[in-house]
CSV table of C-alpha atoms in Angstrom, one decimal:
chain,number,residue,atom,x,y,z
A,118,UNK,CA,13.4,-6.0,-6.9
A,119,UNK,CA,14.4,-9.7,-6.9
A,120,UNK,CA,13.8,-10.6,-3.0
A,121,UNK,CA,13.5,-14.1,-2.1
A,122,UNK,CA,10.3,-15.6,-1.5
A,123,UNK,CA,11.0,-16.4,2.1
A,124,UNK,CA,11.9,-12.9,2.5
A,125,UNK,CA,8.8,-11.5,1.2
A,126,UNK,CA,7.1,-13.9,3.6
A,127,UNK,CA,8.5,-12.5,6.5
A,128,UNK,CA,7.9,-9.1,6.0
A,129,UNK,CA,4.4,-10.3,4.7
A,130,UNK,CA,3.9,-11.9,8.4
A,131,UNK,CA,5.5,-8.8,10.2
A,132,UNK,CA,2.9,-6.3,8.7
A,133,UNK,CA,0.0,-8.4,8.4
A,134,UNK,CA,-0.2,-10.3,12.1
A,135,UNK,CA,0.7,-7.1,14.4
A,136,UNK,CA,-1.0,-6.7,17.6
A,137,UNK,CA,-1.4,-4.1,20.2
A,138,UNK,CA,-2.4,-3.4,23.8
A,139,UNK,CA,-2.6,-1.3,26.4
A,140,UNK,CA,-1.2,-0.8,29.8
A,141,UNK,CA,-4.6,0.0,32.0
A,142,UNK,CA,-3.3,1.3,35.5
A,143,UNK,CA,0.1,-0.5,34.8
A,144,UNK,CA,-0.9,-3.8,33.4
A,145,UNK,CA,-1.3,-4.9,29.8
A,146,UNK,CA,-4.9,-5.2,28.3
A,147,UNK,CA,-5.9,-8.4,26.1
A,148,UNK,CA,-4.0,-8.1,22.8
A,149,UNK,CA,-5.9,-6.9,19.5
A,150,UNK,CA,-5.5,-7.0,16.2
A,151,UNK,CA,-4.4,-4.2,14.0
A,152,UNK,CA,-6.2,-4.0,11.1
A,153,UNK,CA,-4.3,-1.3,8.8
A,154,UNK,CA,-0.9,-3.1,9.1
A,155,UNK,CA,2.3,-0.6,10.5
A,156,UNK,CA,1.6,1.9,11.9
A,157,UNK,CA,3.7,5.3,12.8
A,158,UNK,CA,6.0,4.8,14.7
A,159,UNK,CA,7.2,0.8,13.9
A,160,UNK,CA,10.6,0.2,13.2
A,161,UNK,CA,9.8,-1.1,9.9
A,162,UNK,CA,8.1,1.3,8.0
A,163,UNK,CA,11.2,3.2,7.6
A,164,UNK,CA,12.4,0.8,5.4
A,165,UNK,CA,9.5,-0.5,3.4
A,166,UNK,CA,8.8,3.3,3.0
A,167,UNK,CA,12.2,3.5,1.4
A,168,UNK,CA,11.1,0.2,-0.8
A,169,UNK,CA,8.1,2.2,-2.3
A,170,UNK,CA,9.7,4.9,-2.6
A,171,UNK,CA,12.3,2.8,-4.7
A,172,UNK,CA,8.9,1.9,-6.6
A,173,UNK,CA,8.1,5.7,-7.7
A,174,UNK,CA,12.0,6.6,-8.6
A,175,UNK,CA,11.6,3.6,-11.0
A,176,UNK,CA,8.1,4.4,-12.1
A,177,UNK,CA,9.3,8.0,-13.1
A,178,UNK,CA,12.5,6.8,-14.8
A,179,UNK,CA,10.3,4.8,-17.3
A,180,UNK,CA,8.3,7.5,-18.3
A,181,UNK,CA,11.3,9.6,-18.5
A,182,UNK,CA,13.0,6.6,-20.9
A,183,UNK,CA,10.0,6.5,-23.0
A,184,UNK,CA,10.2,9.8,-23.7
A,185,UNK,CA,6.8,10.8,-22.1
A,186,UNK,CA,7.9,12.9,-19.6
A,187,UNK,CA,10.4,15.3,-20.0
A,188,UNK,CA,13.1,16.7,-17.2
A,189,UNK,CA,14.6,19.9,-16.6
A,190,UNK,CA,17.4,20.1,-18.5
A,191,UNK,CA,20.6,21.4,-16.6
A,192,UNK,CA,23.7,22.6,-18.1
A,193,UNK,CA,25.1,23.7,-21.5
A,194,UNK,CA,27.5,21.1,-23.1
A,195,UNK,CA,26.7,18.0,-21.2
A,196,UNK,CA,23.4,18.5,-20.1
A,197,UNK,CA,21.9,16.0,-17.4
A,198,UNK,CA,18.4,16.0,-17.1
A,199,UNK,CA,16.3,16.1,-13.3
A,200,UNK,CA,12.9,14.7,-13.1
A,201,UNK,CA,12.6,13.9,-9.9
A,202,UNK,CA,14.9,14.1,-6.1
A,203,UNK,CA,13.8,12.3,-3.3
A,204,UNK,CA,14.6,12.8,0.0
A,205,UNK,CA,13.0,10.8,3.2
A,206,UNK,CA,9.3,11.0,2.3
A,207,UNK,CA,9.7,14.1,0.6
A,208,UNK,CA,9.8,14.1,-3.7
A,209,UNK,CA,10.7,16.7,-5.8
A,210,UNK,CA,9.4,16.7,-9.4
A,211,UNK,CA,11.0,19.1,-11.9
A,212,UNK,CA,10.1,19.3,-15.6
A,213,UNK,CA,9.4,21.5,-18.5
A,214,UNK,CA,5.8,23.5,-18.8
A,215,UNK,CA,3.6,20.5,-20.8
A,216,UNK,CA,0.4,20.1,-20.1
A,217,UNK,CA,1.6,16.2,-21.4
A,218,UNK,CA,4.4,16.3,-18.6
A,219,UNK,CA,1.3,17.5,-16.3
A,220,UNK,CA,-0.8,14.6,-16.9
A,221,UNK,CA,2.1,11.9,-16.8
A,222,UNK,CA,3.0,13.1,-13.7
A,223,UNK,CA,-0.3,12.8,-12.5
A,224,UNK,CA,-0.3,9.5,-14.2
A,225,UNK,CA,2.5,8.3,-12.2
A,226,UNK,CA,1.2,9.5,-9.1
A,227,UNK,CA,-2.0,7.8,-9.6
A,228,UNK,CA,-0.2,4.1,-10.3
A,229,UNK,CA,1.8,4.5,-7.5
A,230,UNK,CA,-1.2,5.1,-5.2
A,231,UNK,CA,-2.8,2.0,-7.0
A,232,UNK,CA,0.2,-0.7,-6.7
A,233,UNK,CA,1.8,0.3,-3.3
A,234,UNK,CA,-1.4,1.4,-1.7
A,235,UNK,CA,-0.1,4.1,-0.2
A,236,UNK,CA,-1.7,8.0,-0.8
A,237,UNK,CA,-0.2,11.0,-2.5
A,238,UNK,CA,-1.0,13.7,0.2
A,239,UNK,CA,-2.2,16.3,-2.8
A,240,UNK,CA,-2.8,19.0,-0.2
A,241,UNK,CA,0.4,19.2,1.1
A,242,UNK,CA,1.8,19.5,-1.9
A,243,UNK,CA,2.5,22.5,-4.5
A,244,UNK,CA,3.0,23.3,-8.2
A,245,UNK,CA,5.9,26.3,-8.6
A,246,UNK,CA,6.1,27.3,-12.0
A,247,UNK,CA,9.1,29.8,-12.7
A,248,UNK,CA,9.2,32.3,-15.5
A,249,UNK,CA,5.5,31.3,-15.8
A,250,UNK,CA,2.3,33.1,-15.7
A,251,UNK,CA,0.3,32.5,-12.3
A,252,UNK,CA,-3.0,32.2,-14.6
A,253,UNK,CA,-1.2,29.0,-15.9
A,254,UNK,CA,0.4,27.4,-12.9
A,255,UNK,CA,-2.9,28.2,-11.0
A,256,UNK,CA,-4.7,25.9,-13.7
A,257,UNK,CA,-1.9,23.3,-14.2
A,258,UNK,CA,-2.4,23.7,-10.1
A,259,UNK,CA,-6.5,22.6,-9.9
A,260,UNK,CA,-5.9,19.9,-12.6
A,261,UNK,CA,-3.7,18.1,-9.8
A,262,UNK,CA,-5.5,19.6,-7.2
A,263,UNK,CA,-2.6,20.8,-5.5
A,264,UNK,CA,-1.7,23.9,-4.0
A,265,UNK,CA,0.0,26.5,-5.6
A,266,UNK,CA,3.6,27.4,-4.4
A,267,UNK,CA,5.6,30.4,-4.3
A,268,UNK,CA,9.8,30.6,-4.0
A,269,UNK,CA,11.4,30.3,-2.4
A,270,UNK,CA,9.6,27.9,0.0
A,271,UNK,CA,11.5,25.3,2.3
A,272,UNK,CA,12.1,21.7,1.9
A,273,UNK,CA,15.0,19.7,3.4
A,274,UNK,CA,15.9,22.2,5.7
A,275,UNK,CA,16.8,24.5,3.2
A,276,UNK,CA,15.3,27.3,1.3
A,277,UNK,CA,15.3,26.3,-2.8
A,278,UNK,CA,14.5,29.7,-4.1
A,279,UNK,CA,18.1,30.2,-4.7
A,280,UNK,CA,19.2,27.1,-6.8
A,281,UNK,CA,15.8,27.1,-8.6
A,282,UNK,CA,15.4,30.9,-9.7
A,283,UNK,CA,18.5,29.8,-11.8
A,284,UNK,CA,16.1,27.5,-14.0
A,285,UNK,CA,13.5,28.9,-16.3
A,286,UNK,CA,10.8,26.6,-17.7
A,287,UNK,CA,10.2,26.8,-21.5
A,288,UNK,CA,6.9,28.3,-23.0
A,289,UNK,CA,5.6,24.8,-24.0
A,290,UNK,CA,1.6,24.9,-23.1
């Protein structure tokens, strides 16, 4: 993303000399070390979450360029196609029924764990398939080893069941 290298080395030095103590019947223990850089909680990992998450949006755009991964395409004349949303920490992946789309996405998923170091919580997440059998999306489901999802189901403090029943996948496994 083009930051300066004195930038870098501040944040470098922000998440990799933190300290902590504790106040023991009012006053503060020795300092120590945190070993696992920010933790919850620090007024920086807001922002460096947002960073990564920069990281993935462009990670998924290239294999959407490349034509490996293919969107859900929206509309009739001037169709736009969505692969992913993002909102906070929460991502949305949408695309058509591939079993190539499957493993790019867990491609993706699996590079982005490797270069940011940061984990894709797998068992939080789902796999909702619409206008598709449960037999498949329960498969496609235990190749990510995900859960499997039912709409609608909540996200954003909204219910998408509504917007997403609209959609239909095509029959492409």
């Amino acid at each position: 993303m083009n930051f300066l290298t004195l930038w870098r080395k501040w944040i470098s030095e922000c998440v990799g000399t933190t300290t902590t103590s504790a106040l023991v019947n009012g006053s503060p223990t020795e300092e120590l070390p945190i070993e696992r850089g920010l933790q919850q909680g620090d007024p920086l990992s807001p922002f460096l979450f947002l960073l990564a998450n920069e990281g993935f949006n462009v990670m998924m755009m290239s294999v959407v360029e490349a034509g490996l991964y293919h969107g859900y395409r929206v509309g009739t004349h001037d169709c736009i196609s969505l692969s992913h949303l993002q909102f906070a920490d929460d991502t949305l992946i949408l695309g058509v029924k591939s079993w190539v789309n499957l493993r790019y996405m867990r491609a993706v998923m699996i590079l982005f764990e490797q270069v940011f170091g940061l984990k894709v919580n797998l068992h939080k997440s789902m796999l909702t398939g619409i206008n598709i059998t449960t037999s498949c999306v329960s498969e496609a489901a235990s190749v990510l080893n995900c859960r499997v999802g039912t709409l609608p189901f909540g996200t954003w403090g909204c219910l998408l069941g509504v917007m997403l029943a609209v959609w239909s996948f095509g029959n492409l496994f």
